[in-house]
PDB file of C-alpha atoms and ligand atoms in Angstrom:
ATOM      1  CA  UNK A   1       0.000   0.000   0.000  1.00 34.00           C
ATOM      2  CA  UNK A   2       3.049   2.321   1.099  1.00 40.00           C
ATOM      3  CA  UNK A   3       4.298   1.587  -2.251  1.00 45.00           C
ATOM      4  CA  UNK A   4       1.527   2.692  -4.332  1.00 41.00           C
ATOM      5  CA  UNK A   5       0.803   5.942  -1.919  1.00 43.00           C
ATOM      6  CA  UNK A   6       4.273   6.381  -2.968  1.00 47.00           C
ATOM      7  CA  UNK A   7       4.077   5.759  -6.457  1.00 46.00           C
ATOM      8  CA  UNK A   8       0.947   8.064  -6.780  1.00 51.00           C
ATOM      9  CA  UNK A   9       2.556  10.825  -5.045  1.00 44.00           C
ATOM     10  CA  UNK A  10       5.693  11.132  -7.314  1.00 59.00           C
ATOM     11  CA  UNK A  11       5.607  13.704  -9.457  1.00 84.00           C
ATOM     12  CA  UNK A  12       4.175  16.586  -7.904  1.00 92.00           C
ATOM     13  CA  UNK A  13       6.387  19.325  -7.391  1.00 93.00           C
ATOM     14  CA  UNK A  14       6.397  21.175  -3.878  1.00 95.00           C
ATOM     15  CA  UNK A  15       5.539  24.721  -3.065  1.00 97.00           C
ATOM     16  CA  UNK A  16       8.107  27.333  -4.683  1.00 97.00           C
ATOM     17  CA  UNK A  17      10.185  24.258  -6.056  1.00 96.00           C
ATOM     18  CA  UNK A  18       9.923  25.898  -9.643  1.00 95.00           C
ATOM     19  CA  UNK A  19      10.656  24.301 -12.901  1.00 94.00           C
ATOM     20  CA  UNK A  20      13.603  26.128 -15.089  1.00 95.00           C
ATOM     21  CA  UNK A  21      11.243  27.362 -17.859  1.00 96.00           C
ATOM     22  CA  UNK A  22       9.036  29.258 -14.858  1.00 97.00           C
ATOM     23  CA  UNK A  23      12.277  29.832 -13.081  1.00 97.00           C
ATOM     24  CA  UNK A  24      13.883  31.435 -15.675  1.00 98.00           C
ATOM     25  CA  UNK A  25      10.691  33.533 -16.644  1.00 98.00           C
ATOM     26  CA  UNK A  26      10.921  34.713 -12.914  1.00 98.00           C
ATOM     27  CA  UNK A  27      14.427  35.957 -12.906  1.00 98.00           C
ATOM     28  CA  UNK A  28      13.843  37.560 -16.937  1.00 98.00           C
ATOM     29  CA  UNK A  29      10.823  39.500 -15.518  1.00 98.00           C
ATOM     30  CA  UNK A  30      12.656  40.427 -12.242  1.00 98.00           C
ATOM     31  CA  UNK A  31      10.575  39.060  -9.859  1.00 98.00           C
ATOM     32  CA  UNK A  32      12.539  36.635  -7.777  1.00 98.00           C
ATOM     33  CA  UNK A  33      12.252  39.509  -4.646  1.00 98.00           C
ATOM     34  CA  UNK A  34       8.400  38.978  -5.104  1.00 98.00           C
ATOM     35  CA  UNK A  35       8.294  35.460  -5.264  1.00 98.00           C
ATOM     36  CA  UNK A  36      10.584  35.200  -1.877  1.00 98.00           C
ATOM     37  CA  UNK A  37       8.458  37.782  -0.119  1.00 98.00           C
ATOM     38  CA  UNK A  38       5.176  35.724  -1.124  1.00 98.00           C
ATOM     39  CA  UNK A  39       6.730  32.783   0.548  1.00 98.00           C
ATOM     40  CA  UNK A  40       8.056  34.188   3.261  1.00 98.00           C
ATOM     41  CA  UNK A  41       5.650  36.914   4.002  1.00 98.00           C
ATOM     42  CA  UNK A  42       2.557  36.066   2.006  1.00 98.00           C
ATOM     43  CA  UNK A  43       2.327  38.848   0.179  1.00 98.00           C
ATOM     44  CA  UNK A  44       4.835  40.562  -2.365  1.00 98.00           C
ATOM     45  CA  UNK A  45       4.338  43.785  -4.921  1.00 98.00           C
ATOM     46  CA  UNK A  46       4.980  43.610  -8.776  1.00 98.00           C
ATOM     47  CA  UNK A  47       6.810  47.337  -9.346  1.00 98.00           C
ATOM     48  CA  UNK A  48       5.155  48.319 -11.827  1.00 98.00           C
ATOM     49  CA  UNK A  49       2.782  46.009 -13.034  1.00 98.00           C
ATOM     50  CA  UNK A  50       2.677  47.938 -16.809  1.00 98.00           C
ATOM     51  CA  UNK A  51       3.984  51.382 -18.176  1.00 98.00           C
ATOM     52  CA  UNK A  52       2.147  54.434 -16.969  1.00 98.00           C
ATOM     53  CA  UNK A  53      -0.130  55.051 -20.000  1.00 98.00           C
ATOM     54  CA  UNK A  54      -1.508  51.405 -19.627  1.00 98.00           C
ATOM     55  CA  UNK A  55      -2.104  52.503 -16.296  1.00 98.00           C
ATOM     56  CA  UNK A  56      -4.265  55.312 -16.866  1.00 98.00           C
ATOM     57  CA  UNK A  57      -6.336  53.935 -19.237  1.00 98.00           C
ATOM     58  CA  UNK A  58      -7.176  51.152 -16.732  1.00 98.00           C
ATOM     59  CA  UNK A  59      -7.797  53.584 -14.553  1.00 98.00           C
ATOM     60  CA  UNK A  60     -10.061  55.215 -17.195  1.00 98.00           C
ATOM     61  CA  UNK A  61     -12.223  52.205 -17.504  1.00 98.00           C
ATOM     62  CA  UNK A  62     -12.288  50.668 -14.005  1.00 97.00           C
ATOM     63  CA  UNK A  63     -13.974  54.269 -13.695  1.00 96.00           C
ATOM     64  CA  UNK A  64     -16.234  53.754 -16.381  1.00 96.00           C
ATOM     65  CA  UNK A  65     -17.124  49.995 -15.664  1.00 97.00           C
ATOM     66  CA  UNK A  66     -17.833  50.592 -12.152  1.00 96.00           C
ATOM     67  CA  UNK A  67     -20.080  53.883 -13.068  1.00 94.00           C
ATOM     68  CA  UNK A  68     -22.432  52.192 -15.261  1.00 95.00           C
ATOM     69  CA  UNK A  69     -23.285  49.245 -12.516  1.00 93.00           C
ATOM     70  CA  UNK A  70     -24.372  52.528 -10.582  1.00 89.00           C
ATOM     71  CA  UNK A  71     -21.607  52.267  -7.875  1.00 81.00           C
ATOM     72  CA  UNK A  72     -18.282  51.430  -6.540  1.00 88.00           C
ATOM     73  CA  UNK A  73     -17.894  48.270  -7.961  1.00 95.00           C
ATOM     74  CA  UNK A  74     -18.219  45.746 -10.728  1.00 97.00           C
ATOM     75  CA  UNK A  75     -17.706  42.383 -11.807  1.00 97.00           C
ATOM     76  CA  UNK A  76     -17.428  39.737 -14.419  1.00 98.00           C
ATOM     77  CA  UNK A  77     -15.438  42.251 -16.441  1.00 98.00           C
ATOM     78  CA  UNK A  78     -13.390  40.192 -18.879  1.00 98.00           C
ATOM     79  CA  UNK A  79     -15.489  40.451 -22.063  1.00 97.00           C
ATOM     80  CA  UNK A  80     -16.136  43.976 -20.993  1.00 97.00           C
ATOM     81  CA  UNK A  81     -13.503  46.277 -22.624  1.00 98.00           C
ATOM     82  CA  UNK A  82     -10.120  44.899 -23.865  1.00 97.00           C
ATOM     83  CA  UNK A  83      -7.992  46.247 -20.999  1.00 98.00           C
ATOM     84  CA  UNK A  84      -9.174  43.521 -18.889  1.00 98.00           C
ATOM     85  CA  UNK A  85      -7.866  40.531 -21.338  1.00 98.00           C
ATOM     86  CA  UNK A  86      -4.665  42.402 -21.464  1.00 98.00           C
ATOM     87  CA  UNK A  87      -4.394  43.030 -17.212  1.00 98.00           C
ATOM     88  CA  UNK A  88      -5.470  38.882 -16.919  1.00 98.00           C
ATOM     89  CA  UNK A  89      -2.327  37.830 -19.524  1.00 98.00           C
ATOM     90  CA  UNK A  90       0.230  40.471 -18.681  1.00 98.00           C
ATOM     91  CA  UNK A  91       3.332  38.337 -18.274  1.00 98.00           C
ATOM     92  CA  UNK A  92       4.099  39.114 -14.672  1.00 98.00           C
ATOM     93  CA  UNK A  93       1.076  38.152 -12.983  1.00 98.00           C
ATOM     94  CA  UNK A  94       0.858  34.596 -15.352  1.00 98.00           C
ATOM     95  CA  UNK A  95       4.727  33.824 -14.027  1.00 98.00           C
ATOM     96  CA  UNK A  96       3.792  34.857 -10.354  1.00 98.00           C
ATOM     97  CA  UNK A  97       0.342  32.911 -10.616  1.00 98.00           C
ATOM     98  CA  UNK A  98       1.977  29.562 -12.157  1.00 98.00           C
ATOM     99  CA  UNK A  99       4.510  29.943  -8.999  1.00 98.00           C
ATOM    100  CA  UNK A 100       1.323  29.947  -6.920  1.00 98.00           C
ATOM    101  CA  UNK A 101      -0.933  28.011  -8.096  1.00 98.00           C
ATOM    102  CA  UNK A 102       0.705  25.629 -10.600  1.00 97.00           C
ATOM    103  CA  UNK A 103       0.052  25.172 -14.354  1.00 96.00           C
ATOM    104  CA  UNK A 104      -3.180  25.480 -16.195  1.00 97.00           C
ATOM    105  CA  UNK A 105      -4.322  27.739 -13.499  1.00 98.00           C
ATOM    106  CA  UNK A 106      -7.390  29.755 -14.034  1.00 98.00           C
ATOM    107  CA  UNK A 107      -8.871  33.276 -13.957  1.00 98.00           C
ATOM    108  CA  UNK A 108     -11.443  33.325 -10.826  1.00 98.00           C
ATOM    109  CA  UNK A 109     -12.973  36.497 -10.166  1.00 98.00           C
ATOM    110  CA  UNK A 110     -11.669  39.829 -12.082  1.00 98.00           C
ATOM    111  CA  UNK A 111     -13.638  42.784  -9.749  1.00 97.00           C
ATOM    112  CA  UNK A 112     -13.144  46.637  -9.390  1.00 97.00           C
ATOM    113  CA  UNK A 113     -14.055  48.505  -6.785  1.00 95.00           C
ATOM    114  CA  UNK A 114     -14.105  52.409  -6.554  1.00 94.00           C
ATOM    115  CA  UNK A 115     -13.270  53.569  -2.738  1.00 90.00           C
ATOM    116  CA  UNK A 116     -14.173  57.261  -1.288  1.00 88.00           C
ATOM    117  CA  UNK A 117     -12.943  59.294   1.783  1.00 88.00           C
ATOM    118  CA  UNK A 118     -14.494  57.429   4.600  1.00 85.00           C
ATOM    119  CA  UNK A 119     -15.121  54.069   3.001  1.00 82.00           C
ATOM    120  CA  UNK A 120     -14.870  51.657   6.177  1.00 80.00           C
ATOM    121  CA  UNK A 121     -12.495  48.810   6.578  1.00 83.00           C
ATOM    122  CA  UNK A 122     -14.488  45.102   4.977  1.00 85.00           C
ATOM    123  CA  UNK A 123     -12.988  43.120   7.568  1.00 93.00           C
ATOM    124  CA  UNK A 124      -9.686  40.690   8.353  1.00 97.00           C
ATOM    125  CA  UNK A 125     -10.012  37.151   6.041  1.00 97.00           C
ATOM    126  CA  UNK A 126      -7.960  34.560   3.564  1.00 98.00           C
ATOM    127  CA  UNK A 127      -8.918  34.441  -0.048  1.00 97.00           C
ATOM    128  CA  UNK A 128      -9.275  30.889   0.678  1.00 95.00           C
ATOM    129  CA  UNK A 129     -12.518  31.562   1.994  1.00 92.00           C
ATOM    130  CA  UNK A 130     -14.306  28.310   0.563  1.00 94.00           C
ATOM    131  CA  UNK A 131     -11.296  25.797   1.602  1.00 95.00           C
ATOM    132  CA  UNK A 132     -11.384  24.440   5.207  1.00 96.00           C
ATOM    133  CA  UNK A 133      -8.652  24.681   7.504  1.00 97.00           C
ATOM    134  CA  UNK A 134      -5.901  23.664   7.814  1.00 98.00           C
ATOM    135  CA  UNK A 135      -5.494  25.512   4.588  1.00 97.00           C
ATOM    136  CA  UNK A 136      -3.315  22.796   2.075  1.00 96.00           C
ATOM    137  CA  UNK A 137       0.529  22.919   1.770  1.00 95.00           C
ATOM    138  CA  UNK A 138      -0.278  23.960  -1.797  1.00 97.00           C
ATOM    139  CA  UNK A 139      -1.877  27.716  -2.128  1.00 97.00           C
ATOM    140  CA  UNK A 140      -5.045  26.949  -3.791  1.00 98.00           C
ATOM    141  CA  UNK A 141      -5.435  30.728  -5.404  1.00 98.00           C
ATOM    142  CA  UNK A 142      -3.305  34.269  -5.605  1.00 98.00           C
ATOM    143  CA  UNK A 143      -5.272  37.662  -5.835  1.00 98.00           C
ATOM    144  CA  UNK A 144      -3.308  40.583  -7.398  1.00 98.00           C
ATOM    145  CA  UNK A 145      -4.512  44.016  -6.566  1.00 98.00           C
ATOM    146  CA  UNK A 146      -3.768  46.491  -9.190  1.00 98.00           C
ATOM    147  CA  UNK A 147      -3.209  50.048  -7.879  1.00 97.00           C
ATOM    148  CA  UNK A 148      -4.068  52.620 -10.423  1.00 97.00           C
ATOM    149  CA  UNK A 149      -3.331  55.058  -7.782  1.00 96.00           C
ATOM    150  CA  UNK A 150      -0.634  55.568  -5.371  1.00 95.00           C
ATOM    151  CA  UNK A 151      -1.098  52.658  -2.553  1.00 95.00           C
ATOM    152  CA  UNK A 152      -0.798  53.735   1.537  1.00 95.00           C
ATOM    153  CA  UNK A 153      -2.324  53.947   4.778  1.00 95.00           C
ATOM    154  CA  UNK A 154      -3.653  57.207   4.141  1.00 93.00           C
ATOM    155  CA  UNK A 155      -5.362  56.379   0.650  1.00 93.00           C
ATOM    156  CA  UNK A 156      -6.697  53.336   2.251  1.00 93.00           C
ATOM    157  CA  UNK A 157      -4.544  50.582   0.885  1.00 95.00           C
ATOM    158  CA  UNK A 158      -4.432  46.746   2.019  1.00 96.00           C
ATOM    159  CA  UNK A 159      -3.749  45.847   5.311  1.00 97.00           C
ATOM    160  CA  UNK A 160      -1.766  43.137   5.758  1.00 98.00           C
ATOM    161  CA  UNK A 161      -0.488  40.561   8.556  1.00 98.00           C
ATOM    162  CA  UNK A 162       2.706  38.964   7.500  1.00 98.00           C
ATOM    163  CA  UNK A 163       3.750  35.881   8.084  1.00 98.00           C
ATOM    164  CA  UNK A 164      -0.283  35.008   8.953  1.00 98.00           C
ATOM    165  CA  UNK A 165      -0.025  32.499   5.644  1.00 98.00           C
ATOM    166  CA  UNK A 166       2.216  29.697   8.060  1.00 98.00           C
ATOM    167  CA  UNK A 167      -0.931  29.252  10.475  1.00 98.00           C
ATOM    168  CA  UNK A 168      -2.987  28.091   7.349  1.00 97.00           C
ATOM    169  CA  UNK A 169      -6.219  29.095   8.629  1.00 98.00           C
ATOM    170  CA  UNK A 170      -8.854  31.460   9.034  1.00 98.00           C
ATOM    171  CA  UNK A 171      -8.475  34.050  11.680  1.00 98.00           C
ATOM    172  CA  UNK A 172     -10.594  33.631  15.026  1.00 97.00           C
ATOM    173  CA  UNK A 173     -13.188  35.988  15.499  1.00 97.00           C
ATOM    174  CA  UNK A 174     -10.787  37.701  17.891  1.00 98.00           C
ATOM    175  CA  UNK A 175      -7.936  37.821  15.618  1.00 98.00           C
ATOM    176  CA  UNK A 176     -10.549  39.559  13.519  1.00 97.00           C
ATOM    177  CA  UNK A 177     -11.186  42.070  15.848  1.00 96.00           C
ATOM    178  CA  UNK A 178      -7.649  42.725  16.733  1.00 97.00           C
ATOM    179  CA  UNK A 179      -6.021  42.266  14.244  1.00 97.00           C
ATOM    180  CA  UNK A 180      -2.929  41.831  15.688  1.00 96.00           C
ATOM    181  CA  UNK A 181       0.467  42.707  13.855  1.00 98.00           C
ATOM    182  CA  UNK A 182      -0.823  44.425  10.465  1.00 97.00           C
ATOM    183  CA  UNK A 183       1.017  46.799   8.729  1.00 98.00           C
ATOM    184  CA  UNK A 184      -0.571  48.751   5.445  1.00 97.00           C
ATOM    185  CA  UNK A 185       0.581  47.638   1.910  1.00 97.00           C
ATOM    186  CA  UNK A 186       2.473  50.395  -0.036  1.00 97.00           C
ATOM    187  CA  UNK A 187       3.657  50.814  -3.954  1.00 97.00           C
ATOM    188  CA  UNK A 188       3.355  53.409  -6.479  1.00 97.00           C
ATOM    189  CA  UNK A 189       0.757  53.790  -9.180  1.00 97.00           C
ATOM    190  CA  UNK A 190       0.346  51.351 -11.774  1.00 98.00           C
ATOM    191  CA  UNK A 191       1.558  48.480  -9.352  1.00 98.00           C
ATOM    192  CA  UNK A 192       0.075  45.665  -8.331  1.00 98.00           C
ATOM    193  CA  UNK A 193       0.085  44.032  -4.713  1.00 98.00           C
ATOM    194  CA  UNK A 194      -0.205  40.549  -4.427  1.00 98.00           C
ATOM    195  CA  UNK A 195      -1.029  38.190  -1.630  1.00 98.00           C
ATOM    196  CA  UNK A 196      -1.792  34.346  -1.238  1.00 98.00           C
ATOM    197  CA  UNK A 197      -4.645  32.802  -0.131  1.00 98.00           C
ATOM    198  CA  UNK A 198      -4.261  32.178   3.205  1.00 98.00           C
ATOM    199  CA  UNK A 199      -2.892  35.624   4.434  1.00 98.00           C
ATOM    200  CA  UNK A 200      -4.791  37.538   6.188  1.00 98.00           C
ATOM    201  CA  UNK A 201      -5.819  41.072   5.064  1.00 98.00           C
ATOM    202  CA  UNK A 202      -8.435  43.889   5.236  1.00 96.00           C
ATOM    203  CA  UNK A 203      -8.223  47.476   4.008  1.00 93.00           C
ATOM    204  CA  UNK A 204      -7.723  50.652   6.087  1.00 93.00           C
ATOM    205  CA  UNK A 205     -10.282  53.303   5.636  1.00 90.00           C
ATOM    206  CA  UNK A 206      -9.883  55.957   3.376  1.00 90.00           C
ATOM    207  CA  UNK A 207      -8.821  59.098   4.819  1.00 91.00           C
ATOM    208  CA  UNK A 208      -7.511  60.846   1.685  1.00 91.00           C
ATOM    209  CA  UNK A 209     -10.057  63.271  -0.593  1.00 92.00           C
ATOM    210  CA  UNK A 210     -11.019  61.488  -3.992  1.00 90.00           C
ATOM    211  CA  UNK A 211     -10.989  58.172  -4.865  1.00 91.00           C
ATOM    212  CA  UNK A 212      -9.223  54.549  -4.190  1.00 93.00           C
ATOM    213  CA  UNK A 213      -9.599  53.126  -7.720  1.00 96.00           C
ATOM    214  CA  UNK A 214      -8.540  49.367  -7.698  1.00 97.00           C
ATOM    215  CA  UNK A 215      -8.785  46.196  -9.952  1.00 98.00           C
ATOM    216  CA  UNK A 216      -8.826  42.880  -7.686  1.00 98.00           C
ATOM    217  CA  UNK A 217      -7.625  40.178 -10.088  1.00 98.00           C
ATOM    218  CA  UNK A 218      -7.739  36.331  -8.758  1.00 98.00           C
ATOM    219  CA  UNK A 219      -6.251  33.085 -10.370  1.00 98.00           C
ATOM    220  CA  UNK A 220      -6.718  29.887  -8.958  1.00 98.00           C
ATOM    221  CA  UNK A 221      -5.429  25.636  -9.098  1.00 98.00           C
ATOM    222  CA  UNK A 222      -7.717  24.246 -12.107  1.00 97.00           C
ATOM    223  CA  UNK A 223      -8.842  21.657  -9.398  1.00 96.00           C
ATOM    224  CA  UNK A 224     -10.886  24.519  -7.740  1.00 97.00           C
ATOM    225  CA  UNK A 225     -14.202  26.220  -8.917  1.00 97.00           C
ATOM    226  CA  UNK A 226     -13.715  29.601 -10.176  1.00 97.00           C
ATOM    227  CA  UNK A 227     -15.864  32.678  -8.826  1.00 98.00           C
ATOM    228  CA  UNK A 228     -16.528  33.897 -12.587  1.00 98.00           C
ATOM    229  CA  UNK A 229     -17.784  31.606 -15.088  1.00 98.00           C
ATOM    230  CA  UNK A 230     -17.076  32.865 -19.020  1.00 98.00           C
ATOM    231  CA  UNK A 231     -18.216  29.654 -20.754  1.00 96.00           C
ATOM    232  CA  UNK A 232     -20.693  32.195 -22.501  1.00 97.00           C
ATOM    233  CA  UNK A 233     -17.121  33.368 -24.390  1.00 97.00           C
ATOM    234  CA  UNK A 234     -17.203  31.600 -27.687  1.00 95.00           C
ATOM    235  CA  UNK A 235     -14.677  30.657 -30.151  1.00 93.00           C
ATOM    236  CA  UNK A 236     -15.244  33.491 -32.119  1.00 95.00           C
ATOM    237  CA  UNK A 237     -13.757  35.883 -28.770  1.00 96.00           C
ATOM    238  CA  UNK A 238     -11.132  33.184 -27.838  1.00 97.00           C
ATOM    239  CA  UNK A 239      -9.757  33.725 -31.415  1.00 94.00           C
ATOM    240  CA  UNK A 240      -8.710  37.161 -31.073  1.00 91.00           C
ATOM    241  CA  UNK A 241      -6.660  36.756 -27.585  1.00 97.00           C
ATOM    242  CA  UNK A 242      -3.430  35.234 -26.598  1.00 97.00           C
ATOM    243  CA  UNK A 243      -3.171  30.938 -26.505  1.00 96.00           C
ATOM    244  CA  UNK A 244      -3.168  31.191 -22.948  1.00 98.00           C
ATOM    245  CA  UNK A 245      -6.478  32.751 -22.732  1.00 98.00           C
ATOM    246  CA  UNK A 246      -8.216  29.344 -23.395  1.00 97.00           C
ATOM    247  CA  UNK A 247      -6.341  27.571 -20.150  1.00 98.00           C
ATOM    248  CA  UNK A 248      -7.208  30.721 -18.420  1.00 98.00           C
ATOM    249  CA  UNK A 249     -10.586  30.029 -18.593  1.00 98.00           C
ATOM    250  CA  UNK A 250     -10.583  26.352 -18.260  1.00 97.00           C
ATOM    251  CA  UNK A 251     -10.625  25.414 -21.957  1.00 96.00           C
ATOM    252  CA  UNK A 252      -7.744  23.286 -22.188  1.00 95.00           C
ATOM    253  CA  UNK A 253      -8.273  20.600 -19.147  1.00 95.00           C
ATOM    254  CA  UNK A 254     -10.928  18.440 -18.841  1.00 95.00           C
ATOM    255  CA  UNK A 255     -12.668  19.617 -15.780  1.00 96.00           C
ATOM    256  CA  UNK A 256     -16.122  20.934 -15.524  1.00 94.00           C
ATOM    257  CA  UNK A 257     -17.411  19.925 -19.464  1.00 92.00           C
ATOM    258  CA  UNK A 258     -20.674  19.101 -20.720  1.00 90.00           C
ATOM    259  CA  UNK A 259     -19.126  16.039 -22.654  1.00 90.00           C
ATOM    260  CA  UNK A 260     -17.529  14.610 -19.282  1.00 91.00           C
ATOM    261  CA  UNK A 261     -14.279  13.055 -18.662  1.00 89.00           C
ATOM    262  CA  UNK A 262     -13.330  11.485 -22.076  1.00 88.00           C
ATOM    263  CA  UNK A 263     -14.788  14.097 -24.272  1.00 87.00           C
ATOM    264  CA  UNK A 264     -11.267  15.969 -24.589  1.00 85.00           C
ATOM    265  CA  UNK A 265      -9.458  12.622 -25.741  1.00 86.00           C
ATOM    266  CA  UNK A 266      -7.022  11.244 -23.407  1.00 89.00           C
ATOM    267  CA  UNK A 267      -4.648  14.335 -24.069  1.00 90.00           C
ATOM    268  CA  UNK A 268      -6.829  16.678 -22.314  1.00 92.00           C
ATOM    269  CA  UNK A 269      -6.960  14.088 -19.046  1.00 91.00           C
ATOM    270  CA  UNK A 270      -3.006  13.318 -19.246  1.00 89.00           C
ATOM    271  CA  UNK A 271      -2.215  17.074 -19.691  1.00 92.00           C
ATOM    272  CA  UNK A 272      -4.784  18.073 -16.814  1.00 93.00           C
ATOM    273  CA  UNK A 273      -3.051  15.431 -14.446  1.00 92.00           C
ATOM    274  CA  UNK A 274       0.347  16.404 -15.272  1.00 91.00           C
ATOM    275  CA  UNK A 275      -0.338  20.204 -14.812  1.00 94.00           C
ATOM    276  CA  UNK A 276      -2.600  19.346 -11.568  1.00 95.00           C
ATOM    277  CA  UNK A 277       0.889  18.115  -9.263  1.00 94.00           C
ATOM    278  CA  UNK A 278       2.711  21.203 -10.153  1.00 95.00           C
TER     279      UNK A 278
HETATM  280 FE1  LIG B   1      -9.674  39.332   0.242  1.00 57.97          FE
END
């Protein structure tokens, strides 16, 4: 029985072990000082995340998006202008989110949220809200919070407790309350922070004039059930967008199809197994 256990459980490739094609992509796109402070800390910035131009005209539609749902926020925004295709495939976040939560990993939720002077705090959690603790070895999702503006204290950035990852957990109701040990997450416009899902975080209130204007982008392990579902994205809309828009969005494993297990040919079930242990 060892034996098999064994045999089964070759082949999957630890936390942060990384392969040399995703290693190298790491060190190309300087981000090895992210990837470190993600597993040491739990969170880590990408500085910047895209040029400032890019920047702004994110900014310009998160703004836009968020005013026509008749509020501060919106949702299910892929198909919604192009910006969003090109945030969800911008070569930093895909190398940090295959260091997180392995290959063929999939878009979850993309969600912006518009923030005034006195918006309150939404309360100390893990992203890993729908996995019991104790929270796997294996992150099971990443969320990157793009900054459009500059990200503090004062402007009612994310709070943060480091290190709160290694209890892999949710907090206690009175960890909630006192959040003990958080610090506020800081980086410039047009940066993105980004935090695994078992750290715990909140938001400080806003006590800055204007406006916090963020996009909340979350990838997570194929294995687990995305927030946002875009099977209503045809062919026709795949063909316009990178390759890796189709694993993004579960297209290229064979999880979670109306033809069932064998309906991708035994390439789609190999390939989903293989990418599944990494
Ligand atoms: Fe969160």
């Amino acid at each position: 029985m060892s034996e098999v256990l064994e045999s089964e459980a070759w082949g999957s490739r630890q936390p942060f072990d990384l392969d040399d094609e995703v290693g190298q992509r790491i060190n190309e796109l300087s981000l090895q000082p992210t990837i470190d402070s993600l597993q040491a800390e739990g969170f880590g910035y990408v500085i910047p995340a895209a040029d400032p131009e890019f920047n702004e005209r994110l900014r310009h539609v998160i703004i836009e998006q968020c005013r026509k749902n008749g509020g501060g926020g919106a949702n299910m925004l892929l198909d919604k202008d192009p910006v969003f295709a090109e945030v969800i495939t911008n070569p930093k976040l895909l190398a940090v989110a295959e260091v997180m939560c392995g290959k063929g990993f999939m878009i979850s939720q993309i969600a912006a949220s518009i923030r005034p002077e006195g918006a309150v705090s939404i309360g100390l959690h893990a992203d890993q809200n729908w996995t019991p603790a104790p929270f796997p070895v294996h992150n099971q999702l990443v969320t990157f919070c793009w900054a459009t503006d500059d990200y503090n204290e004062h402007n009612g950035s994310t709070k943060i407790i480091p290190k709160s990852h290694l209890k892999r957990r949710h907090p206690t109701p009175e960890e909630v309350r006192d959040e003990p040990g958080a610090i506020p997450t800081e980086c410039p416009a047009g940066s993105a922070v980004v935090w695994d899902g078992s750290v715990w975080h909140s938001n400080y209130p806003r006590k800055a004039p204007g406006e916090r204007v963020v996009l909340h982008i979350t990838y997570s392990r194929l294995a687990l059930r995305p927030v946002e579902c875009y099977d209503d994205l045809d062919d026709e809309w795949l063909s316009g967008q990178p390759a890796v828009m189709r694993t993004l969005l579960g297209r290229e494993d064979f999880l979670n199809t109306t033809g069932g297990a064998y309906a991708g040919g035994m390439e789609k079930l190999g390939r989903t197994f293989v990418w599944a242990r990494t």
